Amino acid sequence: MIIKDLFVKNLYRPINGVVKADQQDEAIVWQELDEYVITRELDKHFRRFFDAYLAAMDNPKDPVVAGRMGVWVSGFFGSGKSHFIKILSYLLKNHEAHNPATAESKNAVHFFEKKIEDAMLLSDIKRTVSGNTDVVLFNIDSKADNKDGKDAILSVFLRVFNEMQGFSGDAPHIANLERELLKDDLLETFHKSFQEAAGKEWMKNRDAF
């Protein structure tokens, strides 16, 4: 008997030592979900998070609950904060993961059916993912700009939010223009008019103002 044959997983498989928000390769996402271990400590954090999330989801018009809706994840360097947040992002949008090696597909919540022993917690997670949730996951360092100054964090959030909606991330005033055009159902017409007038695609040239 060889020791490596005792393990279910291949000991020589690539293992990502640092979890990053912008790593969305199919193989990486599948491995992150498949190999995530719910420890006793993580079980408590999952409970606290979904208790807070469901309270806001069940009482959307309650100003007291809405005013308290926020989650701060803290911990020592290397304690697993990024991994925890990324797993939460997969769960909240019930991300459909694909395994390129086997062509298998599975929604994020199904990875946790055997990881979580408490039926109540699993039920809460399934109720949370049954809705339609938009998730904006990003690494703030990769989006920050030295020109933002004292409003750096606010600028990063606005940039990423605009990009998620398909608007200009680098020019907020252009994003506002696009948002107003979309609200008036004129954005598609504007794209066509710009193409005819400039001979270029708006999405590729909008930041060249």
PDB file of C-alpha atoms in Angstrom:
ATOM      1  CA  MET A   1       0.000   0.000   0.000  1.00  0.00           C
ATOM      2  CA  ILE A   2       1.314   3.434  -0.996  1.00  0.00           C
ATOM      3  CA  ILE A   3       0.349   6.341   1.292  1.00  0.00           C
ATOM      4  CA  LYS A   4      -0.875   8.569  -1.538  1.00  0.00           C
ATOM      5  CA  ASP A   5      -3.409   5.876  -2.493  1.00  0.00           C
ATOM      6  CA  LEU A   6      -5.141   6.302   0.870  1.00  0.00           C
ATOM      7  CA  PHE A   7      -6.412   9.769  -0.078  1.00  0.00           C
ATOM      8  CA  VAL A   8      -9.558  10.475  -2.104  1.00  0.00           C
ATOM      9  CA  LYS A   9      -8.048  13.561  -3.712  1.00  0.00           C
ATOM     10  CA  ASN A  10      -4.929  13.540  -5.842  1.00  0.00           C
ATOM     11  CA  LEU A  11      -2.073  14.755  -3.639  1.00  0.00           C
ATOM     12  CA  TYR A  12      -0.323  16.297  -6.636  1.00  0.00           C
ATOM     13  CA  ARG A  13      -3.267  18.419  -7.811  1.00  0.00           C
ATOM     14  CA  PRO A  14      -2.645  22.202  -7.969  1.00  0.00           C
ATOM     15  CA  ILE A  15      -3.854  23.936  -4.802  1.00  0.00           C
ATOM     16  CA  ASN A  16      -4.420  27.683  -4.785  1.00  0.00           C
ATOM     17  CA  GLY A  17      -2.625  29.007  -1.718  1.00  0.00           C
ATOM     18  CA  VAL A  18      -4.165  32.490  -1.897  1.00  0.00           C
ATOM     19  CA  VAL A  19      -7.859  33.053  -2.671  1.00  0.00           C
ATOM     20  CA  LYS A  20      -8.515  36.162  -4.768  1.00  0.00           C
ATOM     21  CA  ALA A  21     -11.833  37.726  -5.741  1.00  0.00           C
ATOM     22  CA  ASP A  22     -10.926  38.104  -9.411  1.00  0.00           C
ATOM     23  CA  GLN A  23      -9.945  34.448  -9.882  1.00  0.00           C
ATOM     24  CA  GLN A  24     -13.032  33.101 -11.648  1.00  0.00           C
ATOM     25  CA  ASP A  25     -11.550  30.277 -13.696  1.00  0.00           C
ATOM     26  CA  GLU A  26     -14.013  27.360 -13.805  1.00  0.00           C
ATOM     27  CA  ALA A  27     -11.536  24.858 -12.359  1.00  0.00           C
ATOM     28  CA  ILE A  28     -10.643  27.202  -9.488  1.00  0.00           C
ATOM     29  CA  VAL A  29     -14.280  27.954  -8.630  1.00  0.00           C
ATOM     30  CA  TRP A  30     -15.156  24.258  -8.626  1.00  0.00           C
ATOM     31  CA  GLN A  31     -12.202  23.394  -6.393  1.00  0.00           C
ATOM     32  CA  GLU A  32     -12.967  26.233  -3.966  1.00  0.00           C
ATOM     33  CA  LEU A  33     -16.544  25.025  -3.525  1.00  0.00           C
ATOM     34  CA  ASP A  34     -15.780  21.311  -3.587  1.00  0.00           C
ATOM     35  CA  GLU A  35     -12.929  21.409  -1.049  1.00  0.00           C
ATOM     36  CA  TYR A  36     -14.257  24.054   1.343  1.00  0.00           C
ATOM     37  CA  VAL A  37     -14.442  22.600   4.858  1.00  0.00           C
ATOM     38  CA  ILE A  38     -17.042  23.833   7.343  1.00  0.00           C
ATOM     39  CA  THR A  39     -15.230  23.817  10.673  1.00  0.00           C
ATOM     40  CA  ARG A  40     -16.991  24.363  14.004  1.00  0.00           C
ATOM     41  CA  GLU A  41     -15.833  27.994  13.949  1.00  0.00           C
ATOM     42  CA  LEU A  42     -17.029  28.563  10.384  1.00  0.00           C
ATOM     43  CA  ASP A  43     -20.365  26.968  11.235  1.00  0.00           C
ATOM     44  CA  LYS A  44     -20.933  29.731  13.823  1.00  0.00           C
ATOM     45  CA  HIS A  45     -19.989  32.449  11.317  1.00  0.00           C
ATOM     46  CA  PHE A  46     -22.342  31.048   8.686  1.00  0.00           C
ATOM     47  CA  ARG A  47     -25.166  31.076  11.260  1.00  0.00           C
ATOM     48  CA  ARG A  48     -24.516  34.694  12.250  1.00  0.00           C
ATOM     49  CA  PHE A  49     -24.325  35.839   8.648  1.00  0.00           C
ATOM     50  CA  PHE A  50     -27.499  34.130   7.440  1.00  0.00           C
ATOM     51  CA  ASP A  51     -29.415  35.161  10.565  1.00  0.00           C
ATOM     52  CA  ALA A  52     -28.645  38.799   9.750  1.00  0.00           C
ATOM     53  CA  TYR A  53     -29.285  38.373   6.031  1.00  0.00           C
ATOM     54  CA  LEU A  54     -32.632  36.613   6.458  1.00  0.00           C
ATOM     55  CA  ALA A  55     -33.776  39.180   9.029  1.00  0.00           C
ATOM     56  CA  ALA A  56     -33.364  41.905   6.402  1.00  0.00           C
ATOM     57  CA  MET A  57     -34.865  39.725   3.670  1.00  0.00           C
ATOM     58  CA  ASP A  58     -37.937  38.924   5.779  1.00  0.00           C
ATOM     59  CA  ASN A  59     -38.438  42.524   6.941  1.00  0.00           C
ATOM     60  CA  PRO A  60     -37.527  44.676   3.920  1.00  0.00           C
ATOM     61  CA  LYS A  61     -39.595  47.672   5.067  1.00  0.00           C
ATOM     62  CA  ASP A  62     -38.551  47.661   8.709  1.00  0.00           C
ATOM     63  CA  PRO A  63     -36.189  50.658   9.140  1.00  0.00           C
ATOM     64  CA  VAL A  64     -34.747  49.242  12.358  1.00  0.00           C
ATOM     65  CA  VAL A  65     -33.665  46.007  10.660  1.00  0.00           C
ATOM     66  CA  ALA A  66     -32.518  47.792   7.478  1.00  0.00           C
ATOM     67  CA  GLY A  67     -30.441  50.227   9.522  1.00  0.00           C
ATOM     68  CA  ARG A  68     -28.536  47.360  11.116  1.00  0.00           C
ATOM     69  CA  MET A  69     -27.928  45.424   7.907  1.00  0.00           C
ATOM     70  CA  GLY A  70     -24.213  45.165   7.478  1.00  0.00           C
ATOM     71  CA  VAL A  71     -21.561  42.504   8.046  1.00  0.00           C
ATOM     72  CA  TRP A  72     -17.925  43.148   8.909  1.00  0.00           C
ATOM     73  CA  VAL A  73     -15.530  40.241   8.472  1.00  0.00           C
ATOM     74  CA  SER A  74     -12.307  40.576  10.452  1.00  0.00           C
ATOM     75  CA  GLY A  75      -9.474  38.255  11.370  1.00  0.00           C
ATOM     76  CA  PHE A  76      -5.726  37.763  11.379  1.00  0.00           C
ATOM     77  CA  PHE A  77      -3.700  37.641   8.176  1.00  0.00           C
ATOM     78  CA  GLY A  78      -4.189  34.247   6.560  1.00  0.00           C
ATOM     79  CA  SER A  79      -7.207  33.340   8.704  1.00  0.00           C
ATOM     80  CA  GLY A  80      -9.446  32.731   5.679  1.00  0.00           C
ATOM     81  CA  LYS A  81     -11.423  35.985   5.404  1.00  0.00           C
ATOM     82  CA  SER A  82     -11.198  36.219   1.613  1.00  0.00           C
ATOM     83  CA  HIS A  83     -12.081  32.560   1.182  1.00  0.00           C
ATOM     84  CA  PHE A  84     -15.095  32.915   3.506  1.00  0.00           C
ATOM     85  CA  ILE A  85     -16.371  36.008   1.670  1.00  0.00           C
ATOM     86  CA  LYS A  86     -15.877  34.421  -1.728  1.00  0.00           C
ATOM     87  CA  ILE A  87     -17.789  31.299  -0.668  1.00  0.00           C
ATOM     88  CA  LEU A  88     -20.606  33.529   0.604  1.00  0.00           C
ATOM     89  CA  SER A  89     -20.695  35.277  -2.785  1.00  0.00           C
ATOM     90  CA  TYR A  90     -21.092  31.921  -4.538  1.00  0.00           C
ATOM     91  CA  LEU A  91     -23.898  30.946  -2.174  1.00  0.00           C
ATOM     92  CA  LEU A  92     -25.819  34.228  -2.318  1.00  0.00           C
ATOM     93  CA  LYS A  93     -26.111  34.136  -6.102  1.00  0.00           C
ATOM     94  CA  ASN A  94     -26.218  30.298  -6.071  1.00  0.00           C
ATOM     95  CA  HIS A  95     -23.431  30.281  -8.633  1.00  0.00           C
ATOM     96  CA  GLU A  96     -23.519  27.405 -11.122  1.00  0.00           C
ATOM     97  CA  ALA A  97     -20.056  25.841 -11.066  1.00  0.00           C
ATOM     98  CA  HIS A  98     -18.636  23.749 -13.892  1.00  0.00           C
ATOM     99  CA  ASN A  99     -15.934  21.124 -13.607  1.00  0.00           C
ATOM    100  CA  PRO A 100     -13.915  21.282 -16.866  1.00  0.00           C
ATOM    101  CA  ALA A 101     -12.333  17.907 -16.116  1.00  0.00           C
ATOM    102  CA  THR A 102     -15.628  15.995 -15.944  1.00  0.00           C
ATOM    103  CA  ALA A 103     -18.109  18.416 -17.608  1.00  0.00           C
ATOM    104  CA  GLU A 104     -20.196  18.192 -14.413  1.00  0.00           C
ATOM    105  CA  SER A 105     -22.289  21.195 -13.322  1.00  0.00           C
ATOM    106  CA  LYS A 106     -23.605  21.953  -9.859  1.00  0.00           C
ATOM    107  CA  ASN A 107     -25.100  24.961  -8.088  1.00  0.00           C
ATOM    108  CA  ALA A 108     -23.167  26.304  -5.112  1.00  0.00           C
ATOM    109  CA  VAL A 109     -25.762  25.330  -2.513  1.00  0.00           C
ATOM    110  CA  HIS A 110     -25.567  21.660  -3.529  1.00  0.00           C
ATOM    111  CA  PHE A 111     -21.897  21.522  -2.520  1.00  0.00           C
ATOM    112  CA  PHE A 112     -22.976  22.231   1.068  1.00  0.00           C
ATOM    113  CA  GLU A 113     -25.700  19.626   1.470  1.00  0.00           C
ATOM    114  CA  LYS A 114     -23.151  17.178   2.897  1.00  0.00           C
ATOM    115  CA  LYS A 115     -20.890  19.786   4.471  1.00  0.00           C
ATOM    116  CA  ILE A 116     -23.517  21.232   6.844  1.00  0.00           C
ATOM    117  CA  GLU A 117     -25.020  18.815   9.341  1.00  0.00           C
ATOM    118  CA  ASP A 118     -27.583  21.196  10.872  1.00  0.00           C
ATOM    119  CA  ALA A 119     -30.786  20.908   8.829  1.00  0.00           C
ATOM    120  CA  MET A 120     -32.013  24.324  10.071  1.00  0.00           C
ATOM    121  CA  LEU A 121     -28.888  26.136   8.886  1.00  0.00           C
ATOM    122  CA  LEU A 122     -28.985  24.353   5.533  1.00  0.00           C
ATOM    123  CA  SER A 123     -32.664  25.269   5.210  1.00  0.00           C
ATOM    124  CA  ASP A 124     -31.836  28.940   5.901  1.00  0.00           C
ATOM    125  CA  ILE A 125     -29.131  28.888   3.230  1.00  0.00           C
ATOM    126  CA  LYS A 126     -31.470  27.295   0.693  1.00  0.00           C
ATOM    127  CA  ARG A 127     -34.162  29.878   1.477  1.00  0.00           C
ATOM    128  CA  THR A 128     -31.625  32.658   0.987  1.00  0.00           C
ATOM    129  CA  VAL A 129     -30.443  31.408  -2.403  1.00  0.00           C
ATOM    130  CA  SER A 130     -34.000  30.854  -3.655  1.00  0.00           C
ATOM    131  CA  GLY A 131     -34.244  34.556  -4.484  1.00  0.00           C
ATOM    132  CA  ASN A 132     -32.509  36.588  -7.163  1.00  0.00           C
ATOM    133  CA  THR A 133     -29.414  38.231  -5.669  1.00  0.00           C
ATOM    134  CA  ASP A 134     -26.853  40.441  -7.388  1.00  0.00           C
ATOM    135  CA  VAL A 135     -23.336  39.989  -6.020  1.00  0.00           C
ATOM    136  CA  VAL A 136     -20.506  42.469  -6.528  1.00  0.00           C
ATOM    137  CA  LEU A 137     -17.261  40.756  -5.546  1.00  0.00           C
ATOM    138  CA  PHE A 138     -13.992  42.605  -6.107  1.00  0.00           C
ATOM    139  CA  ASN A 139     -10.530  43.221  -4.730  1.00  0.00           C
ATOM    140  CA  ILE A 140     -10.416  46.868  -3.679  1.00  0.00           C
ATOM    141  CA  ASP A 141      -6.663  47.146  -4.373  1.00  0.00           C
ATOM    142  CA  SER A 142      -7.138  46.275  -8.035  1.00  0.00           C
ATOM    143  CA  LYS A 143      -9.891  48.884  -8.468  1.00  0.00           C
ATOM    144  CA  ALA A 144      -8.430  51.787  -6.474  1.00  0.00           C
ATOM    145  CA  ASP A 145      -6.992  54.841  -8.207  1.00  0.00           C
ATOM    146  CA  ASN A 146      -4.419  57.171  -6.659  1.00  0.00           C
ATOM    147  CA  LYS A 147      -6.364  60.137  -8.047  1.00  0.00           C
ATOM    148  CA  ASP A 148      -9.385  59.329  -5.864  1.00  0.00           C
ATOM    149  CA  GLY A 149      -7.782  60.917  -2.787  1.00  0.00           C
ATOM    150  CA  LYS A 150      -9.842  60.983   0.397  1.00  0.00           C
ATOM    151  CA  ASP A 151     -12.880  59.552  -1.416  1.00  0.00           C
ATOM    152  CA  ALA A 152     -10.967  56.482  -2.575  1.00  0.00           C
ATOM    153  CA  ILE A 153     -13.256  53.850  -1.040  1.00  0.00           C
ATOM    154  CA  LEU A 154     -16.439  55.596  -2.181  1.00  0.00           C
ATOM    155  CA  SER A 155     -15.008  55.989  -5.699  1.00  0.00           C
ATOM    156  CA  VAL A 156     -14.093  52.297  -5.874  1.00  0.00           C
ATOM    157  CA  PHE A 157     -17.599  51.224  -4.831  1.00  0.00           C
ATOM    158  CA  LEU A 158     -19.164  53.558  -7.405  1.00  0.00           C
ATOM    159  CA  ARG A 159     -16.785  52.357 -10.128  1.00  0.00           C
ATOM    160  CA  VAL A 160     -17.513  48.682  -9.500  1.00  0.00           C
ATOM    161  CA  PHE A 161     -21.271  49.287  -9.185  1.00  0.00           C
ATOM    162  CA  ASN A 162     -21.350  51.110 -12.528  1.00  0.00           C
ATOM    163  CA  GLU A 163     -19.313  48.374 -14.209  1.00  0.00           C
ATOM    164  CA  MET A 164     -21.679  45.707 -12.869  1.00  0.00           C
ATOM    165  CA  GLN A 165     -24.598  47.526 -14.496  1.00  0.00           C
ATOM    166  CA  GLY A 166     -22.753  47.811 -17.793  1.00  0.00           C
ATOM    167  CA  PHE A 167     -22.000  51.526 -17.464  1.00  0.00           C
ATOM    168  CA  SER A 168     -18.685  53.361 -17.621  1.00  0.00           C
ATOM    169  CA  GLY A 169     -16.554  52.589 -14.568  1.00  0.00           C
ATOM    170  CA  ASP A 170     -13.909  55.265 -15.080  1.00  0.00           C
ATOM    171  CA  ALA A 171     -16.197  58.224 -15.785  1.00  0.00           C
ATOM    172  CA  PRO A 172     -19.121  58.624 -13.353  1.00  0.00           C
ATOM    173  CA  HIS A 173     -20.685  61.459 -15.383  1.00  0.00           C
ATOM    174  CA  ILE A 174     -20.758  59.205 -18.462  1.00  0.00           C
ATOM    175  CA  ALA A 175     -22.255  56.427 -16.362  1.00  0.00           C
ATOM    176  CA  ASN A 176     -24.968  58.873 -15.252  1.00  0.00           C
ATOM    177  CA  LEU A 177     -25.670  59.729 -18.893  1.00  0.00           C
ATOM    178  CA  GLU A 178     -26.009  56.033 -19.743  1.00  0.00           C
ATOM    179  CA  ARG A 179     -28.242  55.445 -16.712  1.00  0.00           C
ATOM    180  CA  GLU A 180     -30.582  58.258 -17.747  1.00  0.00           C
ATOM    181  CA  LEU A 181     -30.705  57.006 -21.338  1.00  0.00           C
ATOM    182  CA  LEU A 182     -31.515  53.499 -20.116  1.00  0.00           C
ATOM    183  CA  LYS A 183     -34.260  54.828 -17.847  1.00  0.00           C
ATOM    184  CA  ASP A 184     -35.814  56.580 -20.869  1.00  0.00           C
ATOM    185  CA  ASP A 185     -35.355  53.429 -23.003  1.00  0.00           C
ATOM    186  CA  LEU A 186     -33.017  55.337 -25.338  1.00  0.00           C
ATOM    187  CA  LEU A 187     -29.652  53.688 -24.639  1.00  0.00           C
ATOM    188  CA  GLU A 188     -29.820  51.215 -27.539  1.00  0.00           C
ATOM    189  CA  THR A 189     -30.850  54.021 -29.903  1.00  0.00           C
ATOM    190  CA  PHE A 190     -27.954  56.114 -28.619  1.00  0.00           C
ATOM    191  CA  HIS A 191     -25.501  53.265 -29.289  1.00  0.00           C
ATOM    192  CA  LYS A 192     -26.702  52.999 -32.893  1.00  0.00           C
ATOM    193  CA  SER A 193     -26.571  56.773 -33.427  1.00  0.00           C
ATOM    194  CA  PHE A 194     -23.042  56.951 -32.051  1.00  0.00           C
ATOM    195  CA  GLN A 195     -21.960  54.105 -34.355  1.00  0.00           C
ATOM    196  CA  GLU A 196     -23.419  55.923 -37.368  1.00  0.00           C
ATOM    197  CA  ALA A 197     -21.915  59.299 -36.450  1.00  0.00           C
ATOM    198  CA  ALA A 198     -18.456  58.191 -35.277  1.00  0.00           C
ATOM    199  CA  GLY A 199     -18.014  54.869 -37.037  1.00  0.00           C
ATOM    200  CA  LYS A 200     -17.025  53.338 -33.709  1.00  0.00           C
ATOM    201  CA  GLU A 201     -18.687  51.287 -30.982  1.00  0.00           C
ATOM    202  CA  TRP A 202     -19.790  53.315 -27.972  1.00  0.00           C
ATOM    203  CA  MET A 203     -18.788  50.642 -25.416  1.00  0.00           C
ATOM    204  CA  LYS A 204     -15.201  50.605 -26.696  1.00  0.00           C
ATOM    205  CA  ASN A 205     -14.813  54.371 -27.018  1.00  0.00           C
ATOM    206  CA  ARG A 206     -16.987  55.922 -24.311  1.00  0.00           C
ATOM    207  CA  ASP A 207     -14.014  56.673 -22.030  1.00  0.00           C
ATOM    208  CA  ALA A 208     -12.214  58.633 -24.746  1.00  0.00           C
ATOM    209  CA  PHE A 209     -14.273  61.722 -24.049  1.00  0.00           C
TER     210      PHE A 209
END
